[in-house]
Coordinates of C-alpha atoms in Angstrom, one line a residue:
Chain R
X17 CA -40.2 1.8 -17.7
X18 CA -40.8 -0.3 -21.1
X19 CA -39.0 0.4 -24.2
X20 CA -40.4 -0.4 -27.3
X21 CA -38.4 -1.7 -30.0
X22 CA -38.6 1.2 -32.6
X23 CA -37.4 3.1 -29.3
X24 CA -34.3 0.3 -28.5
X25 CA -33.0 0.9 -31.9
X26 CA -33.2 4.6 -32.0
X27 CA -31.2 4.1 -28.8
X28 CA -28.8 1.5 -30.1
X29 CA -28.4 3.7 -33.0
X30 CA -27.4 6.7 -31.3
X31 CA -25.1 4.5 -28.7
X32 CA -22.8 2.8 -31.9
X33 CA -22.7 6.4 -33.4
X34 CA -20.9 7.7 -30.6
X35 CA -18.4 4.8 -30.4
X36 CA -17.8 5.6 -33.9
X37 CA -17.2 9.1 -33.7
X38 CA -14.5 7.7 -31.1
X39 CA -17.0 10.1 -28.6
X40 CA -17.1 9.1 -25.0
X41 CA -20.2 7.1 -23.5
X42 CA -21.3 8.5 -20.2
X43 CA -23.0 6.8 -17.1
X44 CA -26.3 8.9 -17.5
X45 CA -26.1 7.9 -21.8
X46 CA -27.7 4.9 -22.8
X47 CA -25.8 1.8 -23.3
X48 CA -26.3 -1.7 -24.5
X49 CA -27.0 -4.3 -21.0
X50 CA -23.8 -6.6 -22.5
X51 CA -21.7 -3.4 -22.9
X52 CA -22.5 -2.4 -19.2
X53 CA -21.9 -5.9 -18.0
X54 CA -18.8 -6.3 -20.0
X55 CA -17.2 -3.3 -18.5
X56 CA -17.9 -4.1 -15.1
X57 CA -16.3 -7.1 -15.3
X58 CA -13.5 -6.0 -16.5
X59 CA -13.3 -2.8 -14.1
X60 CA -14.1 -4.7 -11.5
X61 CA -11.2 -7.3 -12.1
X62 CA -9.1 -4.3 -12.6
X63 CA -9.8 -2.5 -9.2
X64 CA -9.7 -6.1 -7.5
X65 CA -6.1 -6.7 -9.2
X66 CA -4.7 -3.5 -7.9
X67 CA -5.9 -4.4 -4.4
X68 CA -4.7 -8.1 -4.0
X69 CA -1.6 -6.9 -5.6
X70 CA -0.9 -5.1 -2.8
X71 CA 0.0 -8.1 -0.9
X72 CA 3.0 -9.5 -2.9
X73 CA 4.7 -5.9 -2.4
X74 CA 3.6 -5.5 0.9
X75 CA 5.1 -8.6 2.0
X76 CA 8.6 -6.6 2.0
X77 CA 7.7 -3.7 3.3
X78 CA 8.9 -4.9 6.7
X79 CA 11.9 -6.1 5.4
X80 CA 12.8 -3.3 2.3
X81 CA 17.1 -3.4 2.6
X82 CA 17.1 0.3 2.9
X83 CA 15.1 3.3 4.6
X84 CA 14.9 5.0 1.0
X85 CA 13.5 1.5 -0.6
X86 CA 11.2 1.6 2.0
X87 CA 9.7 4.7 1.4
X88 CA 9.3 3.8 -2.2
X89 CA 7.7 0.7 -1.5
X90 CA 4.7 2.5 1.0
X91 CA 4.3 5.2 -1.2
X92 CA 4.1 1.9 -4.2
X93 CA 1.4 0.4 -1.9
X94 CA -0.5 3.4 -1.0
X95 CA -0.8 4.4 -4.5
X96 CA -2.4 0.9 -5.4
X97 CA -5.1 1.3 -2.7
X98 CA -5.8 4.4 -4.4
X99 CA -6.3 3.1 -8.1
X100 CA -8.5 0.2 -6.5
X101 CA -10.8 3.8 -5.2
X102 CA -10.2 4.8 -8.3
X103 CA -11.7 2.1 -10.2
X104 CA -13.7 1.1 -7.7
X105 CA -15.6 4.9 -7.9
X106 CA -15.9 4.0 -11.6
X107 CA -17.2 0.6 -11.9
X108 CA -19.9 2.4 -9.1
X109 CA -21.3 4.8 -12.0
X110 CA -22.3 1.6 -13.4
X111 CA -24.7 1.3 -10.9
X112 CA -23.0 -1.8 -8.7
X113 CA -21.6 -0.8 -5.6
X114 CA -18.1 -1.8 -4.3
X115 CA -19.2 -3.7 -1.7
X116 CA -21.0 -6.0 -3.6
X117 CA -18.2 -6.0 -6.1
X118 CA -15.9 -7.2 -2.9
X119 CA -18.3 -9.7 -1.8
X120 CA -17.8 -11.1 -5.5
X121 CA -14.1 -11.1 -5.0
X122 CA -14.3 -12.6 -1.6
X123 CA -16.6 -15.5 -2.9
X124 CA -14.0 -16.3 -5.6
X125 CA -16.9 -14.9 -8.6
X126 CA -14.5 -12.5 -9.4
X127 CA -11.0 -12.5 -11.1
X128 CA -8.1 -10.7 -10.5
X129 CA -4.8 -10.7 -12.4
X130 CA -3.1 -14.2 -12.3
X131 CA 0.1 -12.7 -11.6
X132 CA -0.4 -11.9 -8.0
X133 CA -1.1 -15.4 -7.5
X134 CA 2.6 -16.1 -7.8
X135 CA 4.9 -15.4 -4.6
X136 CA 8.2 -12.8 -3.4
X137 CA 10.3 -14.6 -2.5
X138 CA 13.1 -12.3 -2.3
X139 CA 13.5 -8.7 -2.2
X140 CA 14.9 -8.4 -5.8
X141 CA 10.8 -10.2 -6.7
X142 CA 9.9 -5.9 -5.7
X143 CA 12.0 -4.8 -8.7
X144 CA 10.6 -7.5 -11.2
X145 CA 7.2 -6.6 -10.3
X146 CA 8.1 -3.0 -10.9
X147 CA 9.9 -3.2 -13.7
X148 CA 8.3 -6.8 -15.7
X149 CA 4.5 -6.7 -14.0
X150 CA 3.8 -2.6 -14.2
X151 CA 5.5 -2.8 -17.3
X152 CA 3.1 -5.1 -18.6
X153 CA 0.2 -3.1 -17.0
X154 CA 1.5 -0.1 -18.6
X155 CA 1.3 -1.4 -21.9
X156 CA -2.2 -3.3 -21.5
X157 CA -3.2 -0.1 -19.6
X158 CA -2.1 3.0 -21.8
X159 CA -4.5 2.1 -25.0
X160 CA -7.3 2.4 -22.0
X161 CA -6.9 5.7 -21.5
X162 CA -8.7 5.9 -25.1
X163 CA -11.1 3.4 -23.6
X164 CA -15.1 4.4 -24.9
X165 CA -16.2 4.9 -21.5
X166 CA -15.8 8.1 -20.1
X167 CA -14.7 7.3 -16.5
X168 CA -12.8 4.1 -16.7
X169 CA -10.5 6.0 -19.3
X170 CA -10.0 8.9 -16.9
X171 CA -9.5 6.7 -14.1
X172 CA -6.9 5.1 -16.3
X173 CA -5.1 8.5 -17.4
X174 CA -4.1 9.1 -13.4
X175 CA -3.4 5.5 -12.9
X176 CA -1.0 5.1 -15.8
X177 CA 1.2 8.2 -15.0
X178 CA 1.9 6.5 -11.5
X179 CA 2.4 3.6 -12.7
X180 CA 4.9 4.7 -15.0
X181 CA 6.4 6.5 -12.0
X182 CA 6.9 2.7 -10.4
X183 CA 8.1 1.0 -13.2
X184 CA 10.9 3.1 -13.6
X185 CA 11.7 3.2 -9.7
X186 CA 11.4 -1.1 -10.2
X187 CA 14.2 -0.8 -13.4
X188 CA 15.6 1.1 -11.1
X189 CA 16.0 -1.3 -8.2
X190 CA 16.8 -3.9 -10.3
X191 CA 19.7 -1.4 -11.9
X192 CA 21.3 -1.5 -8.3
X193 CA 21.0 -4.9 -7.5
X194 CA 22.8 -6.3 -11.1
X195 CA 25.3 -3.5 -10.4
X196 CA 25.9 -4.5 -7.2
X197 CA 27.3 -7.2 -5.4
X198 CA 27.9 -11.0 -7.3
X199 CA 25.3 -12.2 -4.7
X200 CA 22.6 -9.6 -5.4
X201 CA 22.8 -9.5 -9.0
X202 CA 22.1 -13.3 -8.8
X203 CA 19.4 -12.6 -6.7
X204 CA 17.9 -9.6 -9.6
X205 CA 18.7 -12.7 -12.1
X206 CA 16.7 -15.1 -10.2
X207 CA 13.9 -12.9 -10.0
X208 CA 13.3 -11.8 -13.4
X209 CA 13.7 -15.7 -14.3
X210 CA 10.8 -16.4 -12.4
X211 CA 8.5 -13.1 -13.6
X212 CA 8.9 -12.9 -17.2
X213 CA 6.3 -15.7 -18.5
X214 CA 4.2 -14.8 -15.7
X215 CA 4.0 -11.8 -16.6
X216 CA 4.0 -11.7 -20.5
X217 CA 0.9 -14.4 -19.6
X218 CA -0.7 -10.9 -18.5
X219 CA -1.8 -10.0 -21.9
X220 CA -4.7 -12.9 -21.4
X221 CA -5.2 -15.7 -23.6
X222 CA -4.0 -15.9 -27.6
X223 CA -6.6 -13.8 -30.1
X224 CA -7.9 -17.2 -31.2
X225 CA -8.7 -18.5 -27.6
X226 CA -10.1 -14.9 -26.3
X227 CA -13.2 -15.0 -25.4
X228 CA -14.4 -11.3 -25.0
X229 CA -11.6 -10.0 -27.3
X230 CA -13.8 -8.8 -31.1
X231 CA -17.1 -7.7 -28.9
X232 CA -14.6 -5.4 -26.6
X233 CA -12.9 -4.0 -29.6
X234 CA -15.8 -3.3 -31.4
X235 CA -16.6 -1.6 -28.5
X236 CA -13.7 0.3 -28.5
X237 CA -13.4 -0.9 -25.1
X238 CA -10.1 -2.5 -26.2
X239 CA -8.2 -1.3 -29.0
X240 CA -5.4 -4.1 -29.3
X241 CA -5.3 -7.7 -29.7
X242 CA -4.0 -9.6 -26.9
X243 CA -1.3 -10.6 -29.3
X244 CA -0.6 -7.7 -30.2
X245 CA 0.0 -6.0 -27.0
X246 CA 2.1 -9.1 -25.8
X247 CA 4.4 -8.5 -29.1
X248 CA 4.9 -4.6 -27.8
X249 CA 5.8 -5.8 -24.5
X250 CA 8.7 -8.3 -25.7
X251 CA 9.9 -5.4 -28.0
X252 CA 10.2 -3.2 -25.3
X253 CA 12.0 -5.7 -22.5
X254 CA 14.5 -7.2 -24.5
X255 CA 16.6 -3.9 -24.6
X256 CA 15.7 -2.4 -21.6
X257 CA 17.0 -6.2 -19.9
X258 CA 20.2 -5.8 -21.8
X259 CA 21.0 -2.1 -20.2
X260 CA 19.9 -4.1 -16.8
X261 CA 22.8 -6.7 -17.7
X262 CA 20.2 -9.5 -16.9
X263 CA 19.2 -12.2 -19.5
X264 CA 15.4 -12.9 -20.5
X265 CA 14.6 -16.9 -19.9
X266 CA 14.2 -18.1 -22.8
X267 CA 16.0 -19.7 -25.4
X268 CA 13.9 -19.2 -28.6
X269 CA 14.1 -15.2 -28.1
X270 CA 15.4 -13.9 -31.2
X271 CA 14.8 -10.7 -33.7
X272 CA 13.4 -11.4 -36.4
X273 CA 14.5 -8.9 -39.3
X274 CA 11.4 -9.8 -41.4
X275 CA 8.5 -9.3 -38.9
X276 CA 10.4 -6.3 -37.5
X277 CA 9.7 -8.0 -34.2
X278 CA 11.2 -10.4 -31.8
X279 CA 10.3 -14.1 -31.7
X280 CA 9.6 -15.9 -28.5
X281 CA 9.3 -19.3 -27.2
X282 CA 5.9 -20.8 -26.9
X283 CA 4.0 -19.7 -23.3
X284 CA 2.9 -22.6 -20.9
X285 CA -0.7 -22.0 -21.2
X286 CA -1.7 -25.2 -19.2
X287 CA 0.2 -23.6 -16.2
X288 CA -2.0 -20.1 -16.8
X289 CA -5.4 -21.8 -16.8
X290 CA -4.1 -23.6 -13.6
X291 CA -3.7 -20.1 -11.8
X292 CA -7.3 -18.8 -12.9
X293 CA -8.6 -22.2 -11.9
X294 CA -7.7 -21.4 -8.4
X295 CA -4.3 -23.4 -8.6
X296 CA -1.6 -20.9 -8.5
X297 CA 1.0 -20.5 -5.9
X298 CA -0.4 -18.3 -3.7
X299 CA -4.2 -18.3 -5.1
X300 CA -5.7 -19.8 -1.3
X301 CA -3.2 -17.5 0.7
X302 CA -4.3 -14.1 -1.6
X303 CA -7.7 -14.4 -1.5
X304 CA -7.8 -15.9 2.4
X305 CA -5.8 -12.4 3.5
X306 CA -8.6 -10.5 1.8
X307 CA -11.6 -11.8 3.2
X308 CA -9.7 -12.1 6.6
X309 CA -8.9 -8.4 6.7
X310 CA -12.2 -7.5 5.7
X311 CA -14.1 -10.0 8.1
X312 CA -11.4 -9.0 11.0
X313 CA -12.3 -5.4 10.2
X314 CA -16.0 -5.7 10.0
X315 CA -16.6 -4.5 13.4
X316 CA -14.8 -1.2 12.5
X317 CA -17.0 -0.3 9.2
X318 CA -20.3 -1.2 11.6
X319 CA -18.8 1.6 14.3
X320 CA -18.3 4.2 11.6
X321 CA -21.4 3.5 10.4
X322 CA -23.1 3.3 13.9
X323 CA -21.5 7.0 14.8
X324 CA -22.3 8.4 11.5
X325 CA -26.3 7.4 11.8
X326 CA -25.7 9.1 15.7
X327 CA -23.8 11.8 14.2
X328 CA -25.1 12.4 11.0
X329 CA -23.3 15.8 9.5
X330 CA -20.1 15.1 12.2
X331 CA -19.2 12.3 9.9
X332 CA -15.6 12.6 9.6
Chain T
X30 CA 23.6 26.2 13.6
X31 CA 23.8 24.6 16.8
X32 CA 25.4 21.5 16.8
X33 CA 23.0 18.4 17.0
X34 CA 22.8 16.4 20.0
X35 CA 23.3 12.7 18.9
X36 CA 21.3 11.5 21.5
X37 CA 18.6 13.3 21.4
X38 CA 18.0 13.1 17.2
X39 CA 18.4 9.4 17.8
X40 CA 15.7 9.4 20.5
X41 CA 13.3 11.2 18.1
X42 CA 14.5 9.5 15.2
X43 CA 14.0 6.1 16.5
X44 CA 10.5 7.3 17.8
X45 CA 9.5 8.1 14.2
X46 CA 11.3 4.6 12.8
X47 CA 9.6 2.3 14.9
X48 CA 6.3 3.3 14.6
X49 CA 6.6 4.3 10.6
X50 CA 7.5 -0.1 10.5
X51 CA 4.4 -0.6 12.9
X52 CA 1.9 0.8 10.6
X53 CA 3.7 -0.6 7.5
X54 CA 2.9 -3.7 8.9
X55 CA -0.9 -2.6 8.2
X56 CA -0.6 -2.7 4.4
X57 CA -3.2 -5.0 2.5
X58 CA -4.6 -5.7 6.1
X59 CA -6.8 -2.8 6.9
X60 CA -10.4 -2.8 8.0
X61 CA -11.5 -0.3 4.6
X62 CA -9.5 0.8 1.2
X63 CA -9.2 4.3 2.9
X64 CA -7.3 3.0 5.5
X65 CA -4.9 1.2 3.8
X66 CA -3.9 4.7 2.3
X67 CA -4.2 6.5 5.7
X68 CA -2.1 4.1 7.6
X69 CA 0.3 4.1 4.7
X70 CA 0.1 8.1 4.6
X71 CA 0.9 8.7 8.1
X72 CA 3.8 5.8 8.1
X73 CA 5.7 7.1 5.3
X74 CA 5.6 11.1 7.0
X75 CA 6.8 9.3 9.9
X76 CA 9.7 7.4 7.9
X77 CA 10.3 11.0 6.6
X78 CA 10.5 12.3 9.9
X79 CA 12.6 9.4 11.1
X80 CA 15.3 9.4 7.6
X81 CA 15.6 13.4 8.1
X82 CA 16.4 12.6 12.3
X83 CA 19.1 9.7 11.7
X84 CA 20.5 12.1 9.6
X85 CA 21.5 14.8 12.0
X86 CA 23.0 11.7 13.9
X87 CA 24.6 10.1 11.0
X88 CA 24.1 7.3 8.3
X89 CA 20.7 6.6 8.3
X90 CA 20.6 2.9 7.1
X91 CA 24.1 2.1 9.5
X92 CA 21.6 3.6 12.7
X93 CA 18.2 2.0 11.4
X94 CA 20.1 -1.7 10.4
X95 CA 23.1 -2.0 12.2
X96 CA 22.2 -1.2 15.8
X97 CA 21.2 -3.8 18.0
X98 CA 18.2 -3.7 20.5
X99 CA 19.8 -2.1 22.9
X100 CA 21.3 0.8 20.8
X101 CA 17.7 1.8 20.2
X102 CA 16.4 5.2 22.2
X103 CA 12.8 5.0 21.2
X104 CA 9.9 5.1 24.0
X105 CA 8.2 1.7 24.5
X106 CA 4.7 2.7 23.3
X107 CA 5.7 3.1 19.4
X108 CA 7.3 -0.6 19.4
X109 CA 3.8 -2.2 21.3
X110 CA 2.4 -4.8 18.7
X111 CA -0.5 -3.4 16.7
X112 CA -3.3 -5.7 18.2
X113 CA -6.4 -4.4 16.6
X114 CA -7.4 -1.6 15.1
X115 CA -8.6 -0.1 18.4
X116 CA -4.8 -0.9 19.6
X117 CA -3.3 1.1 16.7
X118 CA -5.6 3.7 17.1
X119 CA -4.7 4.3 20.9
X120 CA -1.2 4.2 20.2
X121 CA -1.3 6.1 17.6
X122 CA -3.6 8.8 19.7
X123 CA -1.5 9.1 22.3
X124 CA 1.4 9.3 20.2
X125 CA 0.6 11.9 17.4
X126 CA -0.6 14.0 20.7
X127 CA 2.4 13.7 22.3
X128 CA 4.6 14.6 18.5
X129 CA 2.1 17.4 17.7
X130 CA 2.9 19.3 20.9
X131 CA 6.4 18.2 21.0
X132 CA 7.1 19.9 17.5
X133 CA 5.0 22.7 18.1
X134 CA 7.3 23.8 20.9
X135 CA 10.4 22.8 19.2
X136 CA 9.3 24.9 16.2
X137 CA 8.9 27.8 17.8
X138 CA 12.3 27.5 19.9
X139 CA 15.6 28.2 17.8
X140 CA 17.3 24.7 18.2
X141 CA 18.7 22.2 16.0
X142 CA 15.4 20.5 15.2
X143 CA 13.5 23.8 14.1
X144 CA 13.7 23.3 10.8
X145 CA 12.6 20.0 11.2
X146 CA 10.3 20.4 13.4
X147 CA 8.3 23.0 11.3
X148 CA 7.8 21.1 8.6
X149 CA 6.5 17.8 10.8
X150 CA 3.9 19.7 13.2
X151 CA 2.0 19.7 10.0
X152 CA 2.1 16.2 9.3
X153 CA 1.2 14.8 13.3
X154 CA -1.7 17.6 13.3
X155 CA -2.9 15.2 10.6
X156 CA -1.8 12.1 12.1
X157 CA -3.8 13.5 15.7
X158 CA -6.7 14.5 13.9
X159 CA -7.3 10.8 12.2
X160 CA -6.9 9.1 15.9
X161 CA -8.9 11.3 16.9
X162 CA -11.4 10.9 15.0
X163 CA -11.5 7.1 15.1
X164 CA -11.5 7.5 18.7
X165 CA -15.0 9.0 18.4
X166 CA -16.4 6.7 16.0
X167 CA -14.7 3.7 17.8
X168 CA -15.4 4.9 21.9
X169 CA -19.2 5.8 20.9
X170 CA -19.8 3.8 17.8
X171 CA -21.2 0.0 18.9
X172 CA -21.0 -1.4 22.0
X173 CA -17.9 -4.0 20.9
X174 CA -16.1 -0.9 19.6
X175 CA -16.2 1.1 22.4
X176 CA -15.1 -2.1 24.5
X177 CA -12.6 -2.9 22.4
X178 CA -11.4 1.3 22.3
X179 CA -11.7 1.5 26.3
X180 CA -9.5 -2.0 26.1
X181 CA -6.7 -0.5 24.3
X182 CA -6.6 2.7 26.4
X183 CA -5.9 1.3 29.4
X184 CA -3.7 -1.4 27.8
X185 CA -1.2 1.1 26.6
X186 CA -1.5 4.0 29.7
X187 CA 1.4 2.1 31.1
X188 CA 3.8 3.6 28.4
X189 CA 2.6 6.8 28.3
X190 CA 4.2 8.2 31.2
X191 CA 8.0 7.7 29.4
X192 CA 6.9 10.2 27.0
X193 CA 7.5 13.0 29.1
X194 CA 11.3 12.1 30.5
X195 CA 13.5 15.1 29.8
X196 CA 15.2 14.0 26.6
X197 CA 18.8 15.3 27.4
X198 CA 19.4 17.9 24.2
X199 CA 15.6 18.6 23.2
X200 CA 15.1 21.6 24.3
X201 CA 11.2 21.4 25.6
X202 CA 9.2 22.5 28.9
X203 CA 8.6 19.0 29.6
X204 CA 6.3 19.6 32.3
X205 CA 3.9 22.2 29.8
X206 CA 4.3 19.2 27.2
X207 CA 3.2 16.6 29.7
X208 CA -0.1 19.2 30.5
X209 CA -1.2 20.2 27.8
X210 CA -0.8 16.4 26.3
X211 CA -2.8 15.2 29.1
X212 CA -5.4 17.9 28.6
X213 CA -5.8 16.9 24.7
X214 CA -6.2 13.1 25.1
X215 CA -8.5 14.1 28.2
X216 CA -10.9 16.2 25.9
X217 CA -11.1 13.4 23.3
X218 CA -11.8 10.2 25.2
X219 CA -14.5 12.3 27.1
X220 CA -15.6 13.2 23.9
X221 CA -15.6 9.8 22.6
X222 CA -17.6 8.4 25.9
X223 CA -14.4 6.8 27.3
X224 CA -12.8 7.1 30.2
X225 CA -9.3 7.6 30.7
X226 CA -7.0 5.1 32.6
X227 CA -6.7 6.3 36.2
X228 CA -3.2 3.4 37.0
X229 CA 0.3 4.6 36.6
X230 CA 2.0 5.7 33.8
X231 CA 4.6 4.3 34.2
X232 CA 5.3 0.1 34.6
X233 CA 7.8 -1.2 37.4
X234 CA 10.8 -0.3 35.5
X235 CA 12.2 2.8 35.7
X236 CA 10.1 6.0 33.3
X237 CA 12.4 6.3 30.5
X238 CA 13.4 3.1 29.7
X239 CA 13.2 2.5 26.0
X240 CA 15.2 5.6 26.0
X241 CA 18.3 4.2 28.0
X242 CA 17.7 0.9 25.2
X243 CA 15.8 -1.1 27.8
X244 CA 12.6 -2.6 25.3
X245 CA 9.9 -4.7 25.4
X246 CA 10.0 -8.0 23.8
X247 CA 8.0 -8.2 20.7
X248 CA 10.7 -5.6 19.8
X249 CA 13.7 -7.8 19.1
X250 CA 12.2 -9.9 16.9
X251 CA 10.5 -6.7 15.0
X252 CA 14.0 -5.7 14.5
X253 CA 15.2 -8.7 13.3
X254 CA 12.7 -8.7 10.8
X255 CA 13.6 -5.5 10.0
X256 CA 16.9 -5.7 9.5
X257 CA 17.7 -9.6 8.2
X258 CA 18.3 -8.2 4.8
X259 CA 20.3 -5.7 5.7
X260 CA 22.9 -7.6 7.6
X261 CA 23.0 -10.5 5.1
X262 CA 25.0 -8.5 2.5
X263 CA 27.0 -6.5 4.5
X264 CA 28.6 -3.5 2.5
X265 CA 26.1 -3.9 -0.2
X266 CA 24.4 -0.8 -1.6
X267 CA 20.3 -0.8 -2.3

């Protein structure tokens, strides 16, 4: 099939009309080859980062303090391998499928958020991550739901109202813990020392050093600076960490009346482009449990696939 | 109300716990997406199953944590190691076969697990019909997988036979149980172009061991995993 280039423009006409009219592009609609790529890149990185993030949360499953905690943390878990489906099924209307998209991941062509790269080390690390790294998500997350492509922003509507749900069940742990014993609200302390630049280094690069930053918001793909979103976090935290009774680490945190905002210390950005360089803590052990799992269970897939060609409509 | 029998809710109850931890040691580690969530699924209805049990008996979190090895009353199968998948499938066959006709008869008697019991048959008729399933598509899939199925089969036929011990205080027809169980896992390994283990049910010790606290030993240390948190802040509330 050629286009001719009255034809493109007619197209590319009709295309930055709709994202205009703040109207939702669909996968049968016509869309620019960048805007396609662009999104399944970042859907792609999206789905990947909900499933490798399973593995910092799942590493205290087996040891969760409490039978109630424990159930929290599953159903936590579950729900994660069920927004990497989710966005998995949506990248796929883009016309790549997820195994291909997990091959990319496996052969390290792929990002995933650079906070799972850093390790839990104790059980209070669960909380943080609920209440510091979905909070973060949260507010990245919730301006997607307005996202100019149809599924990824319906994908992101379900995933943001369980996330929410597991934020507040993190606070909540964290609640407990700096209520509770002097040795566990050291141990809440000591967590959220060692999340919060991690994760307000979430919100990507600085607007000047983003790379795909004006493109995605002209796309409406985005609809908040990188800044900007960082800012919203801070706001938020600093009273929700004084209800917890915990301190934020950092020294330069202060409001500022005139901005209307808090100012904060200056982020170690030579540490961050360490952990997408493959550096990180745990960025061998992460991605080395994924491709194990999914080498260790290839011969599975190939019998389910072998007794569904048998089969055919049995296919459970 | 008829009073609860300590034993026997710790019996079930410890059933439910230990294998709920098994699976959860699945998490991030299974062979597809879609089973991450089914393991998960069935683990935290059996955690369900096991919270509501330790209940009847007492504190849940003093009974899970604070017991030691041989305070625990659950059969041997549901603390086996997971192996591979076909190993986790087997137990978990034999298993959700055993709970699904367990409940169903305590359901319909008027005993202290009724309620209980009502509510779970639901949940193991979901947890029997996923083994079952990958019992098929593992037994007559490729030839490694229906090695690897028959493998596990006969691996963990040894622990099946402690199933069926009369559990002093649940009231069951333990001989209809063991029948109709035998009958159901029967039909699906045919199905699946297996064939069942034809050795004993039963290992050199005693049937019925786990539930007099005699275990295997890949369980202490699953317990200490399981409870090292616990018992390092004793009195401390989660």
């Amino acid at each position: 099939m050629t286009t001719t280039a009255p034809e493109a423009a007619a197209l590319e006409a009709v295309f930055d009309a709709a994202v205009a009219a703040d109207e939702r592009i669909e996968p049968r609609d016509w869309m620019p080859d960048d805007y396609r790529a662009t999104l399944v890149r970042q859907i792609a990185q999206h789905a990947h980062s909900e499933i490798i993030g399973m593995q910092p949360e799942a590493n205290w499953i087996t040891r969760a303090p409490s039978l109630r905690r424990k159930a929290i943390l599953m159903a936590k878990v579950q729900d994660e391998a069920g927004h990497g489906l989710y966005l998995y099924s949506a990248a796929e209307t883009l016309g790549i499928g997820r195994e291909e998209l997990l091959d990319k991941l496996h052969a390290g062509r792929q990002r995933y958020s650079s906070i799972f790269n850093y390790p839990t080390l104790t059980w209070a690390d669960v909380g943080a991550i609920g209440w510091l790294v979905d909070g973060a998500a949260i507010t990245n997350q919730v301006p997607l739901c307005r996202c100019s492509y149809g599924p990824y922003a319906r994908a992101m509507v379900r995933i943001c109202k369980e996330e929410s749900f597991h934020q507040r069940q993190g606070y909540e742990l964290l609640l407990a813990l700096s209520r509770g014993t002097e040795a566990q609200h050291a141990m809440a302390q000591d967590a959220v020392n060692r999340w919060w630049w991690p994760s307000l280094m979430m919100f990507g690069p600085p607007d000047d050093e983003s790379a795909h930053s004006a493109q995605s918001m002209a796309w409406k793909i985005k609809r908040h600076s990188n800044d900007e979103l960082r800012q919203r976090f801070v706001d938020i935290c600093v009273p929700q960490a004084e209800s917890l009774g915990l301190t934020l680490p950092d020294p330069d945190l202060v409001w500022n009346e005139s901005r209307g905002h808090h100012d904060f210390g200056a982020i170690d950005w030579a540490e961050f482009h360490e952990v997408l360089r493959g550096n990180g803590p745990c960025n061998d052990q992460r991605i080395n449990q994924r491709r194990r799992a999914h080498e260790e269970g290839a011969w599975v897939r190939e019998a389910a696939a072998a007794y569904a060609a048998k089969h055919g409509e049995e296919r459970a | 109300m008829t009073a609860v029998p300590v034993q026997a809710a710790l019996a079930l109850g410890d059933d439910a716990l230990v294998l709920s931890h098994r699976l959860g040691e699945w998490a991030g580690h299974a062979p597809a997406l879609e089973e991450d969530v089914a393991l998960a699924n069935i683990a935290l209805d059996l955690l369900g199953q096991a919270r509501a049990l330790l209940s009847l008996a007492g504190d849940e979190d003093e009974l899970a944590y604070l017991r030691e090895e041989r305070a625990f009353r659950n059969a041997q199968l549901v603390e086996q190691p997971n192996g591979d998948f076909a190993h986790t499938i087997a137990r978990q066959l034999y298993f959700s076969a055993y709970q699904e006709l367990l409940y169903g008869q305590l359901s319909a008697a008027d005993g202290p697990f009724a309620p209980l019991a009502a509510k779970a048959v639901k949940e193991v008729a979901y947890h029997r019909d996923h083994a079952e399933h990958w019992m098929l598509r593992l037994g007559d899939g490729t030839p490694e997988s229906h090695e690897r199925m028959q493998r596990a089969l006969t691996a963990l036929w040894r622990y099946t036979g402690e199933l069926f011990e009369p559990v002093e205080g649940v009231g069951v027809d333990w001989d209809v149980l063991r029948e109709h169980w035998l009958k159901t896992v029967t039909d699906v390994v045919d199905r699946a172009t297996l064939t069942l283990p034809t050795g004993p049910q039963t290992g050199a010790w005693a049937a019925g061991a786990g539930r007099q606290g005699i275990h295997t030993e890949p369980f202490g240390r699953m317990l200490a995993e399981m409870q090292h948190l616990h018992r390092s802040h004793p009195g401390a509330s989660w």
